[in-house]
Coordinates of C-alpha atoms and ligand atoms in Angstrom, one line a residue:
X276 CA 36.1 20.9 -23.4
X277 CA 33.0 23.0 -23.0
X278 CA 29.7 21.6 -24.2
X279 CA 27.8 25.0 -24.0
X280 CA 27.6 28.5 -22.8
X281 CA 25.0 28.1 -20.2
X282 CA 22.9 25.4 -18.4
X283 CA 20.0 26.1 -16.2
X284 CA 18.9 23.9 -13.2
X285 CA 15.4 24.4 -11.8
X286 CA 15.4 23.6 -8.1
X287 CA 18.1 23.4 -5.5
X288 CA 17.0 20.1 -3.8
X289 CA 19.1 17.0 -4.0
X290 CA 18.5 16.4 -7.7
X291 CA 19.2 20.0 -8.6
X292 CA 22.4 20.4 -6.6
X293 CA 23.9 17.2 -7.8
X294 CA 22.9 17.9 -11.4
X295 CA 24.5 21.3 -11.1
X296 CA 27.7 19.6 -10.1
X297 CA 27.6 17.2 -13.1
X298 CA 27.0 20.2 -15.4
X299 CA 29.8 22.4 -14.0
X300 CA 32.6 20.7 -15.8
X301 CA 30.9 21.1 -19.2
X302 CA 29.2 24.5 -19.3
X303 CA 30.8 27.9 -19.0
X304 CA 28.0 29.0 -16.5
X305 CA 25.5 26.9 -14.5
X306 CA 22.6 28.9 -13.2
X307 CA 20.5 27.2 -10.5
X308 CA 17.1 28.9 -9.9
X309 CA 15.4 28.0 -6.6
X310 CA 12.0 29.2 -5.5
X311 CA 12.8 29.2 -1.8
X312 CA 15.0 31.5 0.1
X313 CA 17.5 29.1 1.4
X314 CA 18.5 29.0 5.1
X315 CA 22.2 29.2 6.0
X316 CA 21.7 26.7 8.8
X317 CA 20.3 23.1 8.5
X318 CA 16.6 24.2 8.8
X319 CA 13.4 23.1 7.2
X320 CA 12.1 25.0 4.3
X321 CA 8.8 25.4 2.4
X322 CA 9.8 23.9 -0.9
X323 CA 10.9 20.6 0.7
X324 CA 8.1 19.8 3.2
X325 CA 9.3 16.2 3.4
X326 CA 12.5 17.5 5.0
X327 CA 10.9 17.3 8.5
X328 CA 10.7 13.5 8.2
X329 CA 13.4 10.8 8.6
X330 CA 15.7 10.8 5.5
X331 CA 18.0 7.8 5.3
X332 CA 20.9 8.3 2.9
X333 CA 21.7 4.9 1.5
X334 CA 25.3 3.8 0.9
X335 CA 24.7 3.9 -2.9
X336 CA 23.7 7.5 -2.6
X337 CA 26.6 8.3 -0.3
X338 CA 29.0 6.9 -2.8
X339 CA 27.4 8.8 -5.7
X340 CA 27.7 12.0 -3.6
X341 CA 31.4 11.2 -2.9
X342 CA 32.1 10.7 -6.6
X343 CA 30.6 14.2 -7.3
X344 CA 32.2 15.8 -4.3
X345 CA 35.4 14.1 -3.3
X346 CA 35.7 13.7 0.4
X347 CA 31.9 14.1 0.9
X348 CA 31.9 11.7 3.8
X349 CA 34.3 14.0 5.7
X350 CA 32.1 17.0 4.8
X351 CA 29.1 15.2 6.3
X352 CA 31.0 14.1 9.4
X353 CA 32.4 17.6 10.0
X354 CA 28.8 19.0 9.7
X355 CA 27.7 16.6 12.5
X356 CA 26.3 13.6 10.8
X357 CA 26.4 10.3 12.7
X358 CA 28.6 7.6 11.1
X359 CA 27.3 4.1 11.8
X360 CA 28.1 0.6 10.7
X361 CA 25.4 -0.8 8.4
X362 CA 24.0 -4.1 9.8
X363 CA 25.9 -3.9 13.1
X364 CA 24.5 -0.6 14.5
X365 CA 21.0 -0.9 13.1
X366 CA 18.4 -2.9 15.0
X367 CA 16.0 -4.3 12.3
X368 CA 12.8 -5.9 13.6
X369 CA 11.0 -8.0 11.0
X370 CA 8.3 -10.5 11.6
X371 CA 10.1 -13.7 12.6
X372 CA 13.3 -11.8 13.4
X373 CA 13.1 -9.6 16.4
X374 CA 15.8 -8.5 15.7
X375 CA 17.4 -9.5 12.5
X376 CA 20.9 -10.7 13.3
X377 CA 23.1 -7.6 13.9
X378 CA 26.5 -8.1 12.2
X379 CA 29.2 -6.0 10.5
X380 CA 28.5 -6.0 6.8
X381 CA 31.6 -4.1 5.9
X382 CA 30.4 -0.6 5.1
X383 CA 29.3 2.6 6.9
X384 CA 26.4 5.0 6.4
X385 CA 25.6 8.3 7.8
X386 CA 22.5 9.5 9.7
X387 CA 21.5 13.2 9.8
X388 CA 18.6 15.5 9.1
X389 CA 17.5 16.0 5.5
X390 CA 18.3 19.8 5.9
X391 CA 21.8 18.9 7.0
X392 CA 22.6 16.6 4.0
X393 CA 21.2 19.2 1.6
X394 CA 23.1 22.0 3.2
X395 CA 26.4 20.0 3.1
X396 CA 25.8 19.4 -0.7
X397 CA 24.8 23.0 -1.2
X398 CA 28.0 24.3 0.4
X399 CA 30.1 22.0 -1.8
X400 CA 28.2 23.3 -4.9
X401 CA 28.7 26.9 -3.9
X402 CA 32.4 26.4 -3.8
X403 CA 32.4 25.9 -7.6
X404 CA 33.0 29.1 -9.5
X405 CA 31.0 28.3 -12.5
X406 CA 27.8 27.7 -10.6
X407 CA 25.5 30.6 -9.6
X408 CA 22.6 29.7 -7.2
X409 CA 19.8 32.3 -7.4
X410 CA 17.3 32.0 -4.5
X411 CA 13.7 33.2 -4.4
X412 CA 13.4 32.6 -8.2
X413 CA 10.4 30.7 -9.3
X414 CA 10.5 29.2 -12.8
X415 CA 7.1 29.6 -14.6
X416 CA 7.8 27.7 -17.8
X417 CA 10.3 26.4 -20.2
X418 CA 10.9 28.4 -23.4
X419 CA 11.2 26.6 -26.7
X420 CA 12.2 27.1 -30.3
X421 CA 9.4 28.1 -32.6
X422 CA 10.0 25.0 -34.8
X423 CA 9.2 22.9 -31.5
X424 CA 12.4 20.8 -31.7
X425 CA 14.1 22.1 -28.6
X426 CA 13.8 23.8 -25.2
X427 CA 16.0 27.0 -25.2
X428 CA 15.6 28.5 -21.7
X429 CA 13.3 29.4 -18.9
X430 CA 11.0 32.2 -17.8
X431 CA 10.9 33.0 -14.1
X432 CA 9.9 35.5 -11.5
X433 CA 12.9 36.7 -9.5
X434 CA 13.1 37.5 -5.8
X435 CA 11.8 41.1 -6.3
X436 CA 8.8 39.9 -8.3
X437 CA 10.2 40.8 -11.7
X438 CA 9.6 38.6 -14.7
X439 CA 12.8 37.4 -16.2
X440 CA 13.9 35.0 -18.9
X441 CA 17.3 33.2 -19.5
X442 CA 18.7 31.2 -22.4
X443 CA 20.1 27.8 -21.9
X444 CA 21.7 25.1 -24.0
X445 CA 20.4 22.6 -21.5
X446 CA 17.7 22.9 -18.8
X447 CA 17.5 20.3 -15.9
X448 CA 14.1 20.0 -14.3
X449 CA 14.8 19.2 -10.7
X450 CA 11.6 20.8 -9.4
X451 CA 10.5 17.6 -7.7
X452 CA 7.0 17.6 -9.3
X453 CA 8.4 17.8 -12.8
X454 CA 5.4 19.7 -14.2
X455 CA 7.7 22.0 -16.2
X456 CA 8.9 19.1 -18.3
X457 CA 5.3 17.8 -18.8
X458 CA 4.0 21.2 -19.8
X459 CA 6.9 21.6 -22.2
X460 CA 6.2 18.3 -23.8
X461 CA 2.5 19.3 -24.2
X462 CA 3.6 22.7 -25.7
X463 CA 5.9 20.8 -28.1
X464 CA 3.1 18.4 -29.2
X465 CA 4.8 15.3 -27.7
X466 CA 2.9 12.5 -26.1
X467 CA 3.5 12.6 -22.3
X468 CA 5.3 9.7 -20.7
X469 CA 3.2 6.7 -19.6
X470 CA 3.1 6.4 -15.8
X471 CA 3.1 3.4 -13.5
X472 CA 1.6 4.1 -10.1
X473 CA 1.4 2.1 -6.9
X474 CA -1.3 3.4 -4.5
X475 CA 0.0 3.0 -0.9
X476 CA -2.0 5.6 0.9
X477 CA 0.8 6.2 3.4
X478 CA 0.5 8.5 6.4
X479 CA 3.7 9.7 8.3
X480 CA 4.3 11.5 11.6
X481 CA 7.7 12.5 12.8
X482 CA 9.0 13.7 16.1
X483 CA 12.5 14.7 17.2
X484 CA 13.8 13.8 20.7
X485 CA 16.9 14.6 22.8
X486 CA 18.8 11.3 23.1
X487 CA 18.6 10.5 26.8
X488 CA 21.8 9.6 28.7
X489 CA 20.6 6.1 29.5
X490 CA 19.8 5.4 25.8
X491 CA 20.4 1.7 24.8
X492 CA 24.0 1.0 23.7
X493 CA 23.3 -2.0 21.5
X494 CA 21.9 0.0 18.5
X495 CA 22.2 3.4 16.9
X496 CA 18.9 3.2 15.0
X497 CA 15.9 1.0 14.8
X498 CA 13.8 -0.1 11.9
X499 CA 10.5 -1.7 13.0
X500 CA 8.6 -3.4 10.2
X501 CA 4.8 -3.9 10.3
X502 CA 3.3 -7.4 10.8
X503 CA 1.9 -9.5 8.1
X504 CA -1.5 -9.3 6.3
X505 CA -3.3 -5.9 6.6
X506 CA -1.0 -4.7 9.4
X507 CA 0.9 -1.6 8.1
X508 CA 2.2 0.3 11.1
X509 CA 6.0 0.7 11.0
X510 CA 8.7 3.0 12.2
X511 CA 12.3 4.1 11.5
X512 CA 14.2 5.9 14.2
X513 CA 17.6 7.3 13.4
X514 CA 20.1 9.7 15.1
X515 CA 20.4 13.2 14.0
X516 CA 23.2 15.8 14.4
X517 CA 23.1 17.4 17.8
X518 CA 22.5 14.3 20.0
X519 CA 18.9 13.8 18.7
X520 CA 16.7 11.0 17.5
X521 CA 14.1 11.4 14.8
X522 CA 11.3 8.8 15.0
X523 CA 9.0 8.6 12.0
X524 CA 6.0 6.4 12.4
X525 CA 3.5 5.5 9.7
X526 CA 0.7 3.4 8.5
X527 CA -1.3 2.7 5.4
X528 CA -4.9 2.9 4.1
X529 CA -6.3 4.8 7.1
X530 CA -4.0 3.8 10.0
X531 CA -2.9 7.4 10.3
X532 CA -0.6 8.7 13.1
X533 CA -1.9 11.6 15.1
X534 CA -0.1 14.9 15.3
X535 CA -0.2 15.6 19.0
X536 CA 2.3 14.2 21.5
X537 CA 0.0 11.9 23.5
X538 CA -1.5 10.5 20.3
X539 CA 2.0 10.0 18.8
X540 CA 3.1 8.1 21.8
X541 CA 0.0 6.0 21.8
X542 CA 0.5 5.2 18.1
X543 CA 4.2 4.3 18.8
X544 CA 3.1 2.0 21.6
X545 CA 1.1 0.1 19.0
X546 CA 4.1 -0.8 16.8
X547 CA 4.7 -4.5 16.4
X548 CA 7.8 -4.5 18.6
X549 CA 8.3 -2.3 21.7
X550 CA 11.9 -1.1 21.2
X551 CA 11.2 2.4 19.7
X552 CA 8.4 3.2 22.2
X553 CA 10.5 2.1 25.1
X554 CA 13.3 4.3 23.9
X555 CA 11.3 7.5 23.5
X556 CA 8.7 7.2 26.2
X557 CA 10.8 9.2 28.7
X558 CA 12.8 11.2 26.2
X559 CA 12.3 14.9 25.8
X560 CA 10.3 15.9 22.7
X561 CA 11.9 18.8 20.8
X562 CA 9.5 20.9 18.8
X563 CA 6.2 19.8 17.3
X564 CA 5.2 16.7 15.4
X565 CA 5.2 16.9 11.6
X566 CA 2.8 14.9 9.4
X567 CA 2.9 14.0 5.7
X568 CA 0.6 12.1 3.3
X569 CA 1.9 10.1 0.4
X570 CA -0.7 8.5 -1.7
X571 CA 1.1 6.9 -4.5
X572 CA 4.6 6.1 -6.0
X573 CA 4.8 7.3 -9.6
X574 CA 7.3 6.2 -12.3
X575 CA 7.2 8.2 -15.5
X576 CA 8.4 6.2 -18.5
X577 CA 10.6 8.8 -20.2
X578 CA 12.6 6.3 -22.2
X579 CA 9.4 5.5 -24.1
X580 CA 8.7 9.1 -25.1
X581 CA 9.3 9.4 -28.9
X582 CA 11.3 12.2 -30.2
X583 CA 12.1 13.7 -26.8
X584 CA 13.0 17.4 -27.3
X585 CA 16.6 18.6 -27.2
X586 CA 17.6 20.9 -24.4
X587 CA 15.8 19.6 -21.4
X588 CA 16.1 16.6 -19.0
X589 CA 14.3 15.9 -15.7
X590 CA 16.0 14.4 -12.7
X591 CA 15.1 13.0 -9.3
X592 CA 11.4 13.0 -8.2
X593 CA 10.5 14.7 -11.5
X594 CA 11.0 11.2 -13.0
X595 CA 10.2 8.9 -10.2
X596 CA 8.6 9.4 -6.7
X597 CA 9.4 6.4 -4.6
X598 CA 7.5 5.3 -1.6
X599 CA 9.6 7.1 1.1
X600 CA 9.7 4.2 3.6
X601 CA 12.6 2.6 1.6
X602 CA 14.7 5.8 1.8
X603 CA 15.6 5.8 -1.9
X604 CA 14.8 9.1 -3.4
X605 CA 17.9 11.2 -2.6
X606 CA 20.2 8.3 -3.5
X607 CA 18.6 7.7 -6.9
X608 CA 18.7 11.5 -7.7
X609 CA 22.4 11.5 -6.8
X610 CA 23.1 8.3 -8.9
X611 CA 21.3 9.9 -11.8
X612 CA 23.5 13.0 -11.5
X613 CA 26.6 10.7 -11.6
X614 CA 25.2 9.1 -14.8
X615 CA 24.7 12.6 -16.3
X616 CA 28.2 13.6 -15.4
X617 CA 29.7 10.4 -17.1
X618 CA 27.5 10.8 -20.2
X619 CA 28.6 14.5 -20.6
X620 CA 32.2 13.5 -20.1
X621 CA 32.0 10.8 -22.9
X622 CA 30.0 13.0 -25.3
X623 CA 32.1 16.2 -24.8
X624 CA 34.3 15.5 -27.8
X625 CA 31.5 14.7 -30.1
X626 CA 30.5 17.3 -32.7
X627 CA 27.2 17.9 -31.2
X628 CA 27.3 16.5 -27.6
X629 CA 23.7 17.4 -26.8
X630 CA 22.2 15.7 -29.8
X631 CA 20.7 12.3 -28.7
X632 CA 21.7 13.0 -25.1
X633 CA 18.1 12.3 -23.9
X634 CA 17.8 8.7 -25.0
X635 CA 21.3 7.9 -23.6
X636 CA 20.4 9.5 -20.3
X637 CA 17.0 7.9 -20.0
X638 CA 18.4 4.5 -20.6
X639 CA 20.9 5.1 -17.7
X640 CA 18.1 6.3 -15.5
X641 CA 16.0 3.3 -16.3
X642 CA 18.9 1.0 -15.3
X643 CA 19.3 3.0 -12.0
X644 CA 15.6 3.0 -11.1
X645 CA 15.0 -0.8 -11.9
X646 CA 16.4 -2.0 -8.5
X647 CA 14.9 0.6 -6.1
X648 CA 11.5 0.5 -7.8
X649 CA 11.3 -3.3 -7.6
X650 CA 12.6 -3.3 -4.1
X651 CA 9.7 -1.1 -3.1
X652 CA 7.0 -2.5 -5.4
X653 CA 7.2 -6.1 -4.2
X654 CA 6.7 -5.4 -0.5
X655 CA 4.2 -2.7 -1.2
X656 CA 2.0 -5.1 -3.2
X657 CA 2.1 -7.6 -0.3
X658 CA -0.4 -5.4 1.5
X659 CA -3.7 -6.5 0.1
X660 CA -5.1 -2.9 -0.2
X661 CA -2.3 -1.6 -2.4
X662 CA -3.6 -0.2 -5.7
X663 CA -1.8 -1.0 -9.0
X664 CA -0.8 -3.8 -11.3
X665 CA 1.1 -6.6 -9.5
X666 CA 3.9 -8.0 -11.6
X667 CA 3.0 -11.3 -13.4
X668 CA 5.5 -13.4 -11.2
X669 CA 4.5 -11.6 -8.0
X670 CA 3.7 -14.6 -5.9
X671 CA 6.9 -16.4 -6.8
X672 CA 8.9 -13.2 -6.2
X673 CA 7.5 -12.8 -2.8
X674 CA 8.2 -16.4 -1.8
X675 CA 11.8 -16.0 -3.2
X676 CA 12.2 -12.7 -1.1
X677 CA 11.0 -14.5 2.1
X678 CA 13.4 -17.4 1.6
X679 CA 16.3 -15.0 0.7
X680 CA 15.5 -13.2 4.0
X681 CA 15.8 -16.5 5.9
X682 CA 19.0 -17.3 4.2
X683 CA 20.4 -13.9 4.9
X684 CA 19.7 -14.3 8.6
X685 CA 21.8 -17.5 8.7
X686 CA 24.6 -16.6 6.2
X687 CA 26.6 -13.3 6.7
X688 CA 27.6 -13.3 3.1
X689 CA 24.0 -13.4 1.8
X690 CA 23.1 -10.8 4.4
X691 CA 25.7 -8.6 3.0
X692 CA 24.7 -9.1 -0.5
X693 CA 21.0 -8.3 0.3
X694 CA 22.1 -5.1 2.1
X695 CA 24.2 -4.1 -0.8
X696 CA 21.2 -4.4 -3.1
X697 CA 19.0 -2.6 -0.5
X698 CA 21.6 0.2 -0.3
X699 CA 21.7 0.5 -4.1
X700 CA 25.4 -0.6 -4.3
X701 CA 24.5 -3.6 -6.4
X702 CA 21.6 -4.3 -8.9
X703 CA 19.0 -6.9 -8.0
X704 CA 20.2 -9.0 -10.9
X705 CA 22.8 -10.4 -8.4
X706 CA 20.0 -12.5 -7.1
X707 CA 20.1 -14.5 -10.4
X708 CA 23.4 -16.0 -9.4
X709 CA 22.8 -19.8 -10.0
X710 CA 24.3 -21.0 -6.6
X711 CA 22.3 -18.4 -4.8
X712 CA 19.1 -19.3 -6.7
X713 CA 19.6 -23.0 -5.9
X714 CA 20.0 -22.3 -2.2
X715 CA 17.0 -20.0 -2.0
X716 CA 14.9 -22.6 -4.0
X717 CA 15.9 -25.3 -1.6
X718 CA 14.6 -23.3 1.3
X719 CA 11.4 -22.5 -0.6
X720 CA 10.7 -26.2 -1.1
X721 CA 11.4 -26.9 2.5
X722 CA 14.6 -28.8 2.1
X723 CA 17.3 -28.4 4.7
X724 CA 19.8 -25.6 3.4
X725 CA 23.1 -27.3 3.0
X726 CA 25.2 -24.3 4.1
X727 CA 23.2 -23.7 7.2
X728 CA 25.2 -23.2 10.4
Ligands
LIG808 C1 7.9 11.9 3.8 C2 9.0 11.6 2.9 C3 10.2 11.0 3.4 C4 11.3 10.7 2.6 N1 12.4 10.0 3.1 C5 13.4 9.8 2.3 C6 14.5 9.1 2.8 O1 14.5 8.5 4.0 N2 15.6 8.9 2.0 C7 15.7 9.4 0.8 O2 16.7 9.2 0.1 N3 14.6 10.0 0.2 C8 13.5 10.3 1.0 N4 12.4 10.9 0.4 C9 12.5 11.3 -0.9 C10 13.3 12.6 -1.2 O3 12.9 13.6 -0.3 C11 13.2 13.0 -2.6 O4 13.3 11.9 -3.5 C12 14.4 13.9 -3.0 O5 14.3 15.1 -2.3 C13 14.2 14.3 -4.5 O6 15.0 15.3 -4.8 P1 14.5 16.3 -5.9 O7 15.7 17.3 -6.2 O8 14.0 15.6 -7.1 O9 13.3 17.1 -5.3 P2 13.4 18.0 -4.0 O10 14.5 17.7 -3.1 O11 12.0 18.0 -3.4 O12 13.7 19.5 -4.5 C14 12.9 20.2 -5.4 C15 13.3 21.7 -5.4 O13 12.8 22.4 -6.4 C16 12.3 23.7 -5.9 N5 11.3 24.1 -6.9 C17 10.1 23.4 -7.2 N6 9.5 24.1 -8.1 C18 10.2 25.1 -8.5 C19 10.2 26.1 -9.5 N7 9.1 26.2 -10.3 N8 11.1 27.1 -9.6 C20 12.2 27.0 -8.8 N9 12.3 26.1 -7.8 C21 11.4 25.2 -7.7 C22 11.8 23.4 -4.5 O14 11.7 24.5 -3.7 C23 12.9 22.4 -4.0 O15 14.0 23.0 -3.5 C24 11.3 11.1 1.2 C25 10.2 11.8 0.7 C26 9.1 12.0 1.5 C27 7.9 12.6 0.9

């Protein structure tokens, strides 16, 4: 049953494309307005500058995409993405574990460039007849009712520079920055959402290499964590489609990677463990080196906004920009789209399905964000120069996490559980299991862990 005539989605990034899919079953027409002209090949584009850096798709995001687009894993595989076994094929180098035990944790993930995953989703979206994706269209503002109760459409500049406007029963702000929603709230006299920020002052540099014939066979990708204390230099190297590696290196608070080849290599040589440098030192660099600055993670507390107007919902980075080193943003955006799809399906038979949609959606979003936000915040705050308010139980949580890591190294079942939480397949509340808590506490207090091999 149709909920409305027309929905408009602003932005054709990961949040916008997945939201369009969620809306397609419930609106006669879904219009996606994207500021960029979109490439037909998996190439970088202006509106997604982060797309030149490593983009891990977590298994939780992959499953969300498969729920929205049945057979999505096959679409990814056919497009050239590299399937790998989580735990077994990734070499994870953490202080005290060089490497962390490599073992089969029972699930696969895919590695590919950000442009490829986005293009794969876009192709699936463009197969749907009710979705119309218009490129080169930059949305200027959201339009609202004169009584200030609801958003009713958008104004935009089309590809030929003409000013246009379009009506919508529902507008999804998937513009990444989310300023359209904030501006609309101001225009509608609403108090803007409070924000929690974590100042990480991260600097990234990424280089793509041809995988050499003599590349190591005991891993597909490498995640090198920084040392402890003020050390912040880390790296993630993953395969890309087309027999390539992407190596992203980064540091915090002034340990910035250079953008020239010699400087990049020297920086990579300074990583805590030598695996990545040894792999790339004789590999052929393809193209130039891209850099990115990420100053702070931002979580906008939309559930706390009183009397949120009807007719508009933000998604993805417009709600929460995560520190990218944990690879969560695309997966969270996809999970939010799944939540939206489910909510629309349950509300479709109500007399007015869009009434009170916002509080229900924001409650789901808060639930989705809880685990990835905490998973990033705790290690971020371990660095002494990180800005922001540390949680009240911070010291205890850090100790618990360290002991949990030790237990995971010894016990494959705990390793699997921790990976499922990290991949957003399970919520962090699974760590409250009494047996697990008892085992972790035993390690924290220095007792011998009963189950240890
Ligand atoms: C350096 C870096 C590395 C990252 N690595 C990872 C990773 O490993 N794994 C991961 O999951 N996430 C990663 N992320 C996060 C991820 O890129 C984002 O979370 C994700 O893209 C969010 O999707 P989105 O749709 O909200 O925004 P985006 O994907 O950024 O899309 C926004 C879209 O809106 C368009 N747009 C903007 N304004 C307008 C307008 N006014 N009118 C029309 N169109 C407009 C833009 O052109 C763009 O297409 C990383 C981020 C950064 C910065």
